[in-house]
Every structure is written in structure tokens, then in C-alpha cells.
Short mmCIF file of C-alpha atoms and ligand atoms in Angstrom, two decimals:
data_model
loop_
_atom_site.label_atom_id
_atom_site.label_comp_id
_atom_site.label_asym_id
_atom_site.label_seq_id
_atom_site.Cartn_x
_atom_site.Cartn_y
_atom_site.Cartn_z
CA UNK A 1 -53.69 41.25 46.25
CA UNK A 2 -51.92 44.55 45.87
CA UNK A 3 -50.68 45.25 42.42
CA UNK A 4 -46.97 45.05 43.80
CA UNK A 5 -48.22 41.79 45.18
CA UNK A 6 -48.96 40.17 41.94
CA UNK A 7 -45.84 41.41 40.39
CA UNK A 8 -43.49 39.61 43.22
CA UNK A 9 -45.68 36.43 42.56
CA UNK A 10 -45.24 36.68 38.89
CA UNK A 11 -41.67 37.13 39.34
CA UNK A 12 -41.35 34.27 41.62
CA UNK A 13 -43.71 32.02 39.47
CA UNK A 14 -41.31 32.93 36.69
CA UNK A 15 -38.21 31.63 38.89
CA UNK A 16 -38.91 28.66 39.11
CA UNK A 17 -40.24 27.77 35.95
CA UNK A 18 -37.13 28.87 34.29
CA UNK A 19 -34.83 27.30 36.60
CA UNK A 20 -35.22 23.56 35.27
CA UNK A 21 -35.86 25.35 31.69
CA UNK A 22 -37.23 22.77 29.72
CA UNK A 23 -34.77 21.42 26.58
CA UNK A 24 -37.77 20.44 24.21
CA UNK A 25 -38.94 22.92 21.89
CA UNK A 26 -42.51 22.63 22.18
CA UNK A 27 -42.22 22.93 25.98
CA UNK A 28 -39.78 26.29 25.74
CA UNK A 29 -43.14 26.90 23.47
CA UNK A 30 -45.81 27.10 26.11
CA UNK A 31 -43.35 28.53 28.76
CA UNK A 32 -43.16 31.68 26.68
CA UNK A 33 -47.03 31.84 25.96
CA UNK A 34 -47.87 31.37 29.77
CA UNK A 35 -45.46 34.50 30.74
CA UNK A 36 -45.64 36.27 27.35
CA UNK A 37 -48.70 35.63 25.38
CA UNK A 38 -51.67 37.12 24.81
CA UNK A 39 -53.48 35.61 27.50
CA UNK A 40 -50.03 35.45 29.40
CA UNK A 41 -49.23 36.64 33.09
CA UNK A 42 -47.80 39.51 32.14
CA UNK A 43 -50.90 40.63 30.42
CA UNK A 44 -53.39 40.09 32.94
CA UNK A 45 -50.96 42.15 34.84
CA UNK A 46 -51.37 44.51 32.72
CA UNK A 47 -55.37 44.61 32.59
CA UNK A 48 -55.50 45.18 36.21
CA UNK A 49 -53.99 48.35 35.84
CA UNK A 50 -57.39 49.86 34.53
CA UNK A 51 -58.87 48.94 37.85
CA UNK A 52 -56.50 51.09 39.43
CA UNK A 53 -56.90 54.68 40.83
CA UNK A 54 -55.59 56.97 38.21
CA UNK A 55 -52.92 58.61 40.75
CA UNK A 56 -51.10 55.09 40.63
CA UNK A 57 -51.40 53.92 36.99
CA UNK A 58 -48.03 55.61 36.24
CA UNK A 59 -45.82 53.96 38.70
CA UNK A 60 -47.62 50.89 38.69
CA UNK A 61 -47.04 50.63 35.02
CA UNK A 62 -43.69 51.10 35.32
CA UNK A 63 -43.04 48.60 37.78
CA UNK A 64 -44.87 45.98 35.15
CA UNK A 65 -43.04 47.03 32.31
CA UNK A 66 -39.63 46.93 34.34
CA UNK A 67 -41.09 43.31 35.12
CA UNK A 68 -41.74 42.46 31.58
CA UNK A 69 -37.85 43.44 30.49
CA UNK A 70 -36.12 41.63 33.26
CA UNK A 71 -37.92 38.39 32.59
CA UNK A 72 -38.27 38.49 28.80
CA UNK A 73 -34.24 39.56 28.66
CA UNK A 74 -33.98 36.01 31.32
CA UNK A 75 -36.40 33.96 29.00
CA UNK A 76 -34.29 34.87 25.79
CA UNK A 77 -30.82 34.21 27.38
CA UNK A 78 -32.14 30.57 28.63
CA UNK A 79 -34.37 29.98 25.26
CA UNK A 80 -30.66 31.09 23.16
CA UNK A 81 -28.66 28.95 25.63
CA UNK A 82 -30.90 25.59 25.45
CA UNK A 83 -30.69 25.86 21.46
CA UNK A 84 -27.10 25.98 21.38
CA UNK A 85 -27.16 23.17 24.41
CA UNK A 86 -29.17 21.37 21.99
CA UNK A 87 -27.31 21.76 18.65
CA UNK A 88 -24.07 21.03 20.41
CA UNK A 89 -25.99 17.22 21.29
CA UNK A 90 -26.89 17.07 17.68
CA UNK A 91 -23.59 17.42 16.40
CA UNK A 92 -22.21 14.68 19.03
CA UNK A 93 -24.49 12.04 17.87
CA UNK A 94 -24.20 12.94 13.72
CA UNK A 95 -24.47 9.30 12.48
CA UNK A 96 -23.93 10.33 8.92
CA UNK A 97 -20.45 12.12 9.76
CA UNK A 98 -17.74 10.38 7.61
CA UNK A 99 -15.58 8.36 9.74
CA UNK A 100 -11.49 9.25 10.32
CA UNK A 101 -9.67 6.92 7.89
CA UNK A 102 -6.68 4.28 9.55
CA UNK A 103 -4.14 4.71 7.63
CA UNK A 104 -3.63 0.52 6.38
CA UNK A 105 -0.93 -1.17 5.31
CA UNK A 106 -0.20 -3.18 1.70
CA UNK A 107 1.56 -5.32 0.27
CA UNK A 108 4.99 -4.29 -0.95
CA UNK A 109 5.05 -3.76 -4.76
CA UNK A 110 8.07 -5.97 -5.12
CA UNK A 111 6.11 -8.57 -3.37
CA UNK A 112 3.36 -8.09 -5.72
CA UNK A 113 5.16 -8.42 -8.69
CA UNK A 114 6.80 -11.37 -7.28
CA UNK A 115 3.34 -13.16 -6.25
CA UNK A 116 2.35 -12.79 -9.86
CA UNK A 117 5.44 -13.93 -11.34
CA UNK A 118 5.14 -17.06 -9.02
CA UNK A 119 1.20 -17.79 -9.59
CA UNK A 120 2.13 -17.83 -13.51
CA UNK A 121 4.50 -20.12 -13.52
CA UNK A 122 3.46 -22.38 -11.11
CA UNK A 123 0.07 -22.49 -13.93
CA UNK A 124 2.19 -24.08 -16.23
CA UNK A 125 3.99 -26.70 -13.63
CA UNK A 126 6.58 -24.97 -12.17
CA UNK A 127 7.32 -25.15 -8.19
CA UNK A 128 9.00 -22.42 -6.13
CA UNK A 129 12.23 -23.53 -3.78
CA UNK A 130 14.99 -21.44 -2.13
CA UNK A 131 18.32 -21.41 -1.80
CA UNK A 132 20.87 -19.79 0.18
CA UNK A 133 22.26 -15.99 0.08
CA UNK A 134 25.39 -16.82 1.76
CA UNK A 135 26.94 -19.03 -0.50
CA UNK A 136 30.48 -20.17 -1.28
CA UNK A 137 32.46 -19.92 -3.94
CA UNK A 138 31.68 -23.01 -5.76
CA UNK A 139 27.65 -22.35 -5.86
CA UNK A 140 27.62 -18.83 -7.00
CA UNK A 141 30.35 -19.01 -9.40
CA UNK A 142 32.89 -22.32 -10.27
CA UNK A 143 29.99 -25.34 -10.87
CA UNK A 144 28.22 -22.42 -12.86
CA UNK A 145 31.76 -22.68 -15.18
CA UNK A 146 32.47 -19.30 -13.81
CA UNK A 147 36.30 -20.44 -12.77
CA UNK A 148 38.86 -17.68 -10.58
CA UNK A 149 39.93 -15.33 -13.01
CA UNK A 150 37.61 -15.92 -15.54
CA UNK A 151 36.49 -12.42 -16.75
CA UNK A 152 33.22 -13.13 -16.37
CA UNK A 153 33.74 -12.79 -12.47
CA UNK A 154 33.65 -8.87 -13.32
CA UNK A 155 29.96 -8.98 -14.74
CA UNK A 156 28.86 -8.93 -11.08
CA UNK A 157 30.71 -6.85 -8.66
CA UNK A 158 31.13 -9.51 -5.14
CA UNK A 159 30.67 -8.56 -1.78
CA UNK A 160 33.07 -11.50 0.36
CA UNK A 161 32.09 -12.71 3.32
CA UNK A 162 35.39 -14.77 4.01
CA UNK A 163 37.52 -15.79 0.83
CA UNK A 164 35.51 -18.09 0.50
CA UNK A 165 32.59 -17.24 0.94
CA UNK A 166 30.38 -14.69 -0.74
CA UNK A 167 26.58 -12.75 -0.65
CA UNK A 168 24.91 -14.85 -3.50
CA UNK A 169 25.31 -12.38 -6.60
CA UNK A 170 22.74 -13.91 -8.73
CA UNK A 171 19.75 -17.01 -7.76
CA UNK A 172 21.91 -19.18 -10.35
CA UNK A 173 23.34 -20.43 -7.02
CA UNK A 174 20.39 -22.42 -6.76
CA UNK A 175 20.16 -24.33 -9.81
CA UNK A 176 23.42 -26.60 -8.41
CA UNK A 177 21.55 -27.30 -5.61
CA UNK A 178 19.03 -28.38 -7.09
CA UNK A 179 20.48 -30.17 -9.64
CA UNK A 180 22.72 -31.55 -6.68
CA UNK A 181 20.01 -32.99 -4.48
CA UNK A 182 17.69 -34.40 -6.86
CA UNK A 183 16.96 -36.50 -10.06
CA UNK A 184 16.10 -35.35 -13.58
CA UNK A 185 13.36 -34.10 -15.00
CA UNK A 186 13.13 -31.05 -12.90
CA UNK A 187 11.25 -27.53 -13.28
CA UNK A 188 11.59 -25.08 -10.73
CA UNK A 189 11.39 -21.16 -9.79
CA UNK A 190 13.80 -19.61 -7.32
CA UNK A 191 13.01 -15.86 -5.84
CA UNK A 192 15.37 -14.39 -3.96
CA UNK A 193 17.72 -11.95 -3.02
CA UNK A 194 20.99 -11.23 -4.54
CA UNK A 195 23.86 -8.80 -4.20
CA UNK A 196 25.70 -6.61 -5.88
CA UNK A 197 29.04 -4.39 -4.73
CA UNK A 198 27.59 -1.66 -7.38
CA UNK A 199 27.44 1.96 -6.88
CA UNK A 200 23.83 3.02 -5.85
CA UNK A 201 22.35 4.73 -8.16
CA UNK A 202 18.46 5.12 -9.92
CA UNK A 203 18.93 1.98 -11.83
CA UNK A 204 21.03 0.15 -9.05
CA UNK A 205 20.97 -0.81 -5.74
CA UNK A 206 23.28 -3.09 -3.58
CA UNK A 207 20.70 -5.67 -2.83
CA UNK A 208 17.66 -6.56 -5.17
CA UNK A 209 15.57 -9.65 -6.20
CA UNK A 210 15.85 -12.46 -8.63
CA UNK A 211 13.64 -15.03 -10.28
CA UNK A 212 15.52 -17.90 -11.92
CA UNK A 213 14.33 -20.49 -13.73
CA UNK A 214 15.66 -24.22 -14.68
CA UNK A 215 13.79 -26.64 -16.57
CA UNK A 216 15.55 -30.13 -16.93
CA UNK A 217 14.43 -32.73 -19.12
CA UNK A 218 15.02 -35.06 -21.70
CA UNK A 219 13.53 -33.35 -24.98
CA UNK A 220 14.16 -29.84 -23.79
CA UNK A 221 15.45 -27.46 -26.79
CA UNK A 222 15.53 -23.56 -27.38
CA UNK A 223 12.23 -23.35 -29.00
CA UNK A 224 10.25 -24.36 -25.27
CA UNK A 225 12.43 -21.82 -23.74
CA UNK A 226 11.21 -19.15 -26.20
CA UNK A 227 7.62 -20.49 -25.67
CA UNK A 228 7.71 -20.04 -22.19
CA UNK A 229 9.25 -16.73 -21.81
CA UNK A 230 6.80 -15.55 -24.60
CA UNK A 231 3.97 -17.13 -22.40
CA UNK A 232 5.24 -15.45 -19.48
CA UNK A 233 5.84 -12.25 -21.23
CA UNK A 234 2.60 -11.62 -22.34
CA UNK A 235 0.87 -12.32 -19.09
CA UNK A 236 2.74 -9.86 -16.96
CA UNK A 237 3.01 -7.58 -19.34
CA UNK A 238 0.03 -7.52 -21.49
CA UNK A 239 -0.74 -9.82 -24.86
CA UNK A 240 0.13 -7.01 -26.91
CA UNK A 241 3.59 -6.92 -26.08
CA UNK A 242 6.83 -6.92 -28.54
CA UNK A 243 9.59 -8.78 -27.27
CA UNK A 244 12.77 -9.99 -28.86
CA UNK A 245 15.15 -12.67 -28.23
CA UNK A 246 18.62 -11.32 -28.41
CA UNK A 247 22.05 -13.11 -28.05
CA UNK A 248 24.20 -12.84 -25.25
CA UNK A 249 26.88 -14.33 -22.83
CA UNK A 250 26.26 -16.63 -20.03
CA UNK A 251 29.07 -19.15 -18.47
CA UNK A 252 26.12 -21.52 -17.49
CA UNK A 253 24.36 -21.17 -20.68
CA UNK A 254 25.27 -22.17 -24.27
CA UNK A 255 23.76 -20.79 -26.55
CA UNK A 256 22.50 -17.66 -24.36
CA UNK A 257 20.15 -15.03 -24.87
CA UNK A 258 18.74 -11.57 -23.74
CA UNK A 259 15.38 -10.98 -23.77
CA UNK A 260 14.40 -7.69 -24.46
CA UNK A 261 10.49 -5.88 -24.37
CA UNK A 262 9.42 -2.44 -26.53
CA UNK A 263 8.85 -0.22 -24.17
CA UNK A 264 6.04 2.37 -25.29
CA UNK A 265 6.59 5.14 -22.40
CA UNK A 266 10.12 5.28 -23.35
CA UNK A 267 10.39 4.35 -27.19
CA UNK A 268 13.13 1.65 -26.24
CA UNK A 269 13.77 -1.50 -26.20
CA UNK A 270 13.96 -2.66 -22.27
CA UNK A 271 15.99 -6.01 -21.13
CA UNK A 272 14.42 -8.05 -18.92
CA UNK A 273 16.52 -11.24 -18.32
CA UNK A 274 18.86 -13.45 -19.20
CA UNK A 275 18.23 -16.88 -20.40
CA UNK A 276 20.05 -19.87 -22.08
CA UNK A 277 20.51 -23.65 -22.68
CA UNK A 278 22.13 -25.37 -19.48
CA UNK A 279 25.50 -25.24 -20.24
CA UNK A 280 27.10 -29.40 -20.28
CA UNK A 281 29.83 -28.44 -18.32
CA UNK A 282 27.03 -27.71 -15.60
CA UNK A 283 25.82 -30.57 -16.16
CA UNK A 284 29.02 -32.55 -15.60
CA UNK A 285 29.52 -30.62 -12.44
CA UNK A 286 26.76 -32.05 -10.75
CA UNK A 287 26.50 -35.32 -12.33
CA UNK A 288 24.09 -35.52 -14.87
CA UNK A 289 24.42 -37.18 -18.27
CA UNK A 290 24.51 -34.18 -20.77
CA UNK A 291 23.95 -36.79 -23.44
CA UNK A 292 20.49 -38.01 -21.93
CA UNK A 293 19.26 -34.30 -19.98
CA UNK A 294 18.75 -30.84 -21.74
CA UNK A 295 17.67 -27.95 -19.95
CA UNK A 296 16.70 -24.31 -20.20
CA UNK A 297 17.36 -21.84 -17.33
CA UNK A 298 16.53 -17.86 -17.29
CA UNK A 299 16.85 -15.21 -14.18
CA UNK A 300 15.05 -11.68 -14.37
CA UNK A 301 15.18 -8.90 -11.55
CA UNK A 302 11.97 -8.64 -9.67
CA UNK A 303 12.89 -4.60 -9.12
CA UNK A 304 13.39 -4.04 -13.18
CA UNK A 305 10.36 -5.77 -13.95
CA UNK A 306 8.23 -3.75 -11.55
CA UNK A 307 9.42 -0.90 -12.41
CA UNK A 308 8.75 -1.81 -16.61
CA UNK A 309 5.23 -2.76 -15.61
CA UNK A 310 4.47 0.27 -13.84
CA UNK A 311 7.15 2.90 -15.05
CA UNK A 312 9.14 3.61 -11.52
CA UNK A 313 12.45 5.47 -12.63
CA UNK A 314 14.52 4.88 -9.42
CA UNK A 315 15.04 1.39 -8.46
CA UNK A 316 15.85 3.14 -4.63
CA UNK A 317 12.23 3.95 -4.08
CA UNK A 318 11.38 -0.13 -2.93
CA UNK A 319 14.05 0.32 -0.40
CA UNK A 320 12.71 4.03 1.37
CA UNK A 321 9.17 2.62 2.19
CA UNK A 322 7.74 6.31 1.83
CA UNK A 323 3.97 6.01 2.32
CA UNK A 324 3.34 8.04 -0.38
CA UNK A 325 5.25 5.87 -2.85
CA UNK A 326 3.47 2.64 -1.48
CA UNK A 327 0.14 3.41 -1.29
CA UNK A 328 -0.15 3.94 -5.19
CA UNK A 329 0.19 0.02 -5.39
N1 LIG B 401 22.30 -15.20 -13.41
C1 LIG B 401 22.19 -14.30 -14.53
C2 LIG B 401 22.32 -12.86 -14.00
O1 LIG B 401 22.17 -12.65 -12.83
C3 LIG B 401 20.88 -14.44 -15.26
C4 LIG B 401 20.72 -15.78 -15.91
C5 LIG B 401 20.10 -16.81 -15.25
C6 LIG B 401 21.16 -15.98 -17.21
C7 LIG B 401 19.94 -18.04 -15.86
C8 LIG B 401 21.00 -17.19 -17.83
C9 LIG B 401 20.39 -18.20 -17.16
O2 LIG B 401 22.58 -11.95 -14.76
#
């Protein structure tokens, strides 16, 4: 075979190899040594140029190392080309990649606050019921010995539905139900909503949420109701808390109160509902004997409370539902 011979046969050889150029490492390996190495094709091309007549050495020689260029510039762009091939796989199947997070929903503070509320009442007996938000006239304010006219009407600012009939402005509403439909003793929670015709501002908001309380029985005095608000107090807000009992105003209550905590963020003292003795004249208005049945009742505002517990400054931000509010709960 003629020296030009072996170079087209090397070439060819070379071809094919590279054409289905292998992906494994070891195999790209051994491809280079059988073209390349030491004992490689290219050098035994080389060793049969000392058999050669001296006249052709210098042509023949370049011809080889022409050869040698052309396939080892091939061989490098393949071997460069199947790395990157092969790092692009590895990144494809990275197991230990962190995932993309799915953004998941929670539960609404206000509904947190209000499950907690709920759970620690219902430890010491009480049950939960509803009432209605559309009420009339005689629910939300005239059995509660809130008559037309009375001032008190202007402590809470009414939106009407009809004359007649009005958005519930407090869960008091519920107690005449209650006390309407069913026997003595009782002892019930009421959440809810309520609203208010107010001007919307940080601390108030047309619509917000109520607990109220009523507890009828016949040995029922102040001193429970100051036990269980106490109770109460200190497991929402911690058993460190100071709290005081301060008087106050309530048509359905007599005597009433105002309950106040120490706030420590703020160096104030914070109300946080109202509370009293059932008033007898509520009594009378839904036919039970205020000689035989004594009863406490309070109402606090689910918004106020949340934001005491976890220092919220605008009462607005339950009502945006910005994720970035939300997710802190
Ligand atoms: N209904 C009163 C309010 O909304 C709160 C309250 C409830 C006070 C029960 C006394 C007893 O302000």
C-alpha cells in the first residue's frame, strides 16, 4: 500500500469511528489512543516514512501531518461537543435540585383568632350558635332596652335595610333569640358579623366580627363573670397578663363593665369588650323570671383582639387579603 494509500484508509477508518462518537468517557478514551497514541494510527504512519526514498519523505510528511491536524481538530470538536451533550443530561436529571415552591393557602388570621376563642370556651361548657345579620328592629336594639330615641342608638352608627329592618350592629341580637327559643340555664357563644355605618379608618371598618357571650342561670353573679373573662384572658393572651375591670354603660347590662388589658408594645391600657349582668328588663322581654334567672353576657371584636395579640395597626389589612400580609400567620 502506497503511503497516500494508508493515509486515505486512515482517514476513512477515522470517519466512521467518529461518526457514532461514543458518549462514555472511557470509550472517547480508547478512540483517541487508537488514532492518537503512541502506538496509534497516526504513528505507524509516521514510522513508515523511514522506509521511504529520501526524495519523498518531505511531501509525504506533509501529507501525514496535514492528516494528523484535520482529524485531531475533528476529534476535539466531537470530544468538546459530547461533554457538553453530557453535562447538559446531568443537569436534567439533578435529583438534589430544590424543588419550585406552590405558593399555599392559610387560614385567615381572623379565623384563627376566632377558632381559638371558640375551642376555649367551649373547654369550659360553652356551645357556639348563630344568629342572623339582617335583623329587625326589635332584636338588635328594643328587647335589648335600647328603645327609638334612646341615645344609646348613637353608640353604633346603623346601616337600614327598610325602616325596619337593619344590618345587625352588634351579636347582642342573638342573645333574644336565644333566650326566645329556649329554657333556662343556658351558656352560649355567638361569632359573627356585625355592622357599623362608621367612617373607615385604621381602627374601623364598616363590617367586622363579634363574639358574644350569655350565661343564664340561677346562681349567676358578677364574680363568675370576672372569673371567666380572667380565664379567658389569660389563655389568649398569655398568663402573665394585666387586665382590669372597668365600669361602663350597656342598655342590656346592669351593672356593666369594660374590660381593659396592659398593653406592653404600646404602654396603654387596651379595651377589649364589653360585659355586664343581663339587664331584668331583658329578661322580662323574653319571658323569663328575673327573680329566679341571673345571667352574665360580654361581646369582644374578633378584629381588635387579633390585632392586640399580634400588634396589627390597621384593622383594613383583614379585608385586602395581600399575600404578603397573610402569610405571616
Ligand atoms: N354589644 C356590645 C357592643 O357591641 C358589647 C356587649 C355585649 C356589652 C354584651 C355587654 C354585653 O359594644
Amino acid at each position: 500500500m502506497s503511503i497516500l494509500e494508508s493515509i486515505k484508509s486512515v482517514r476513512n477508518s477515522f470517519r466512521a469511528d467518529i461518526d457514532s462518537f461514543p458518549t462514555d468517557p472511557r470509550e472517547i478514551e480508547s478512540l483517541r489512543t487508537k488514532y492518537f497514541g503512541r502506538k496509534g494510527s497516526l504513528a505507524k504512519l509516521y514510522s513508515t516514512l523511514a522506509e521511504l526514498p529520501v526524495s519523498e519523505k518531505p511531501t509525504a510528511g506533509q501529507h501525514i501531518n496535514s492528516l494528523k491536524n484535520e482529524l485531531q481538530g475533528e476529534f476535539d470538536s466531537k470530544a468538546s461537543q459530547s461533554k457538553s451533550d453530557e453535562k447538559g443530561k446531568e443537569e436534567l436529571f439533578d435529583l438534589s435540585l430544590p424543588g419550585i415552591p406552590f405558593k399555599c393557602g392559610s387560614v385567615h388570621p381572623l379565623q384563627q383568632t376566632l377558632d381559638e376563642i371558640k375551642s376555649i370556651f367551649k373547654s369550659v361548657g360553652f356551645k357556639a350558635t348563630y344568629g342572623p345579620e339582617i335583623e329587625d328592629d326589635y332584636h338588635n336594639f328594643e328587647a335589648l332596652n335600647i328603645p327609638k330615641h334612646h341615645p344609646a342608638r348613637d353608640m353604633q352608627d346603623t346601616f337600614f335595610v327598610t325602616d325596619n329592618m337593619v344590618l345587625r350592629t352588634h351579636t347582642s341580637n342573638v342573645q333574644i333569640h336565644l333566650m326566645e327559643n329556649r329554657e333556662p340555664p343556658l351558656r352560649y357563644i355567638v361569632p359573627g358579623r356585625v355592622y357599623r355605618n362608621e367612617a373607615v379608618s385604621y381602627k374601623s371598618y364598616c363590617l367586622f366580627h363579634q363574639i358574644e357571650g350569655l350565661y343564664v342561670d340561677k346562681h349567676v353573679s358578677m364574680a363568675d363573670l370576672k372569673g371567666i373573662i380572667d380565664y379567658f384572658v389569660k389563655r389568649f393572651f398569655g398568663e402573665n397578663t394585666k387586665m382590669r375591670f372597668r365600669p361602663s354603660y350597656f342598655p342590656f347590662t346592669e351593672p356593666s363593665a369594660e374590660v381593659d388589658i396592659w398593653d406592653k408594645k404600646r404602654g396603654k391600657w387596651m379595651e377589649i369588650l364589653g360585659c355586664g349582668m343581663v339587664d331584668p328588663n331583658v329578661f322580662d322581654n323574653v319571658g323569663y323570671d328575673s327573680s329566679v334567672w341571673h345571667g352574665y353576657a360580654f361581646g369582644m371584636g374578633i378584629e381588635r383582639m387579633t390585632m392586640l395579640k399580634y400588634g396589627i395597626d390597621d384593622i383594613r389589612l383583614f379585608y385586602q387579603n395581600d399575600v404578603r400580609f397573610l402569610e405571616q400567620f
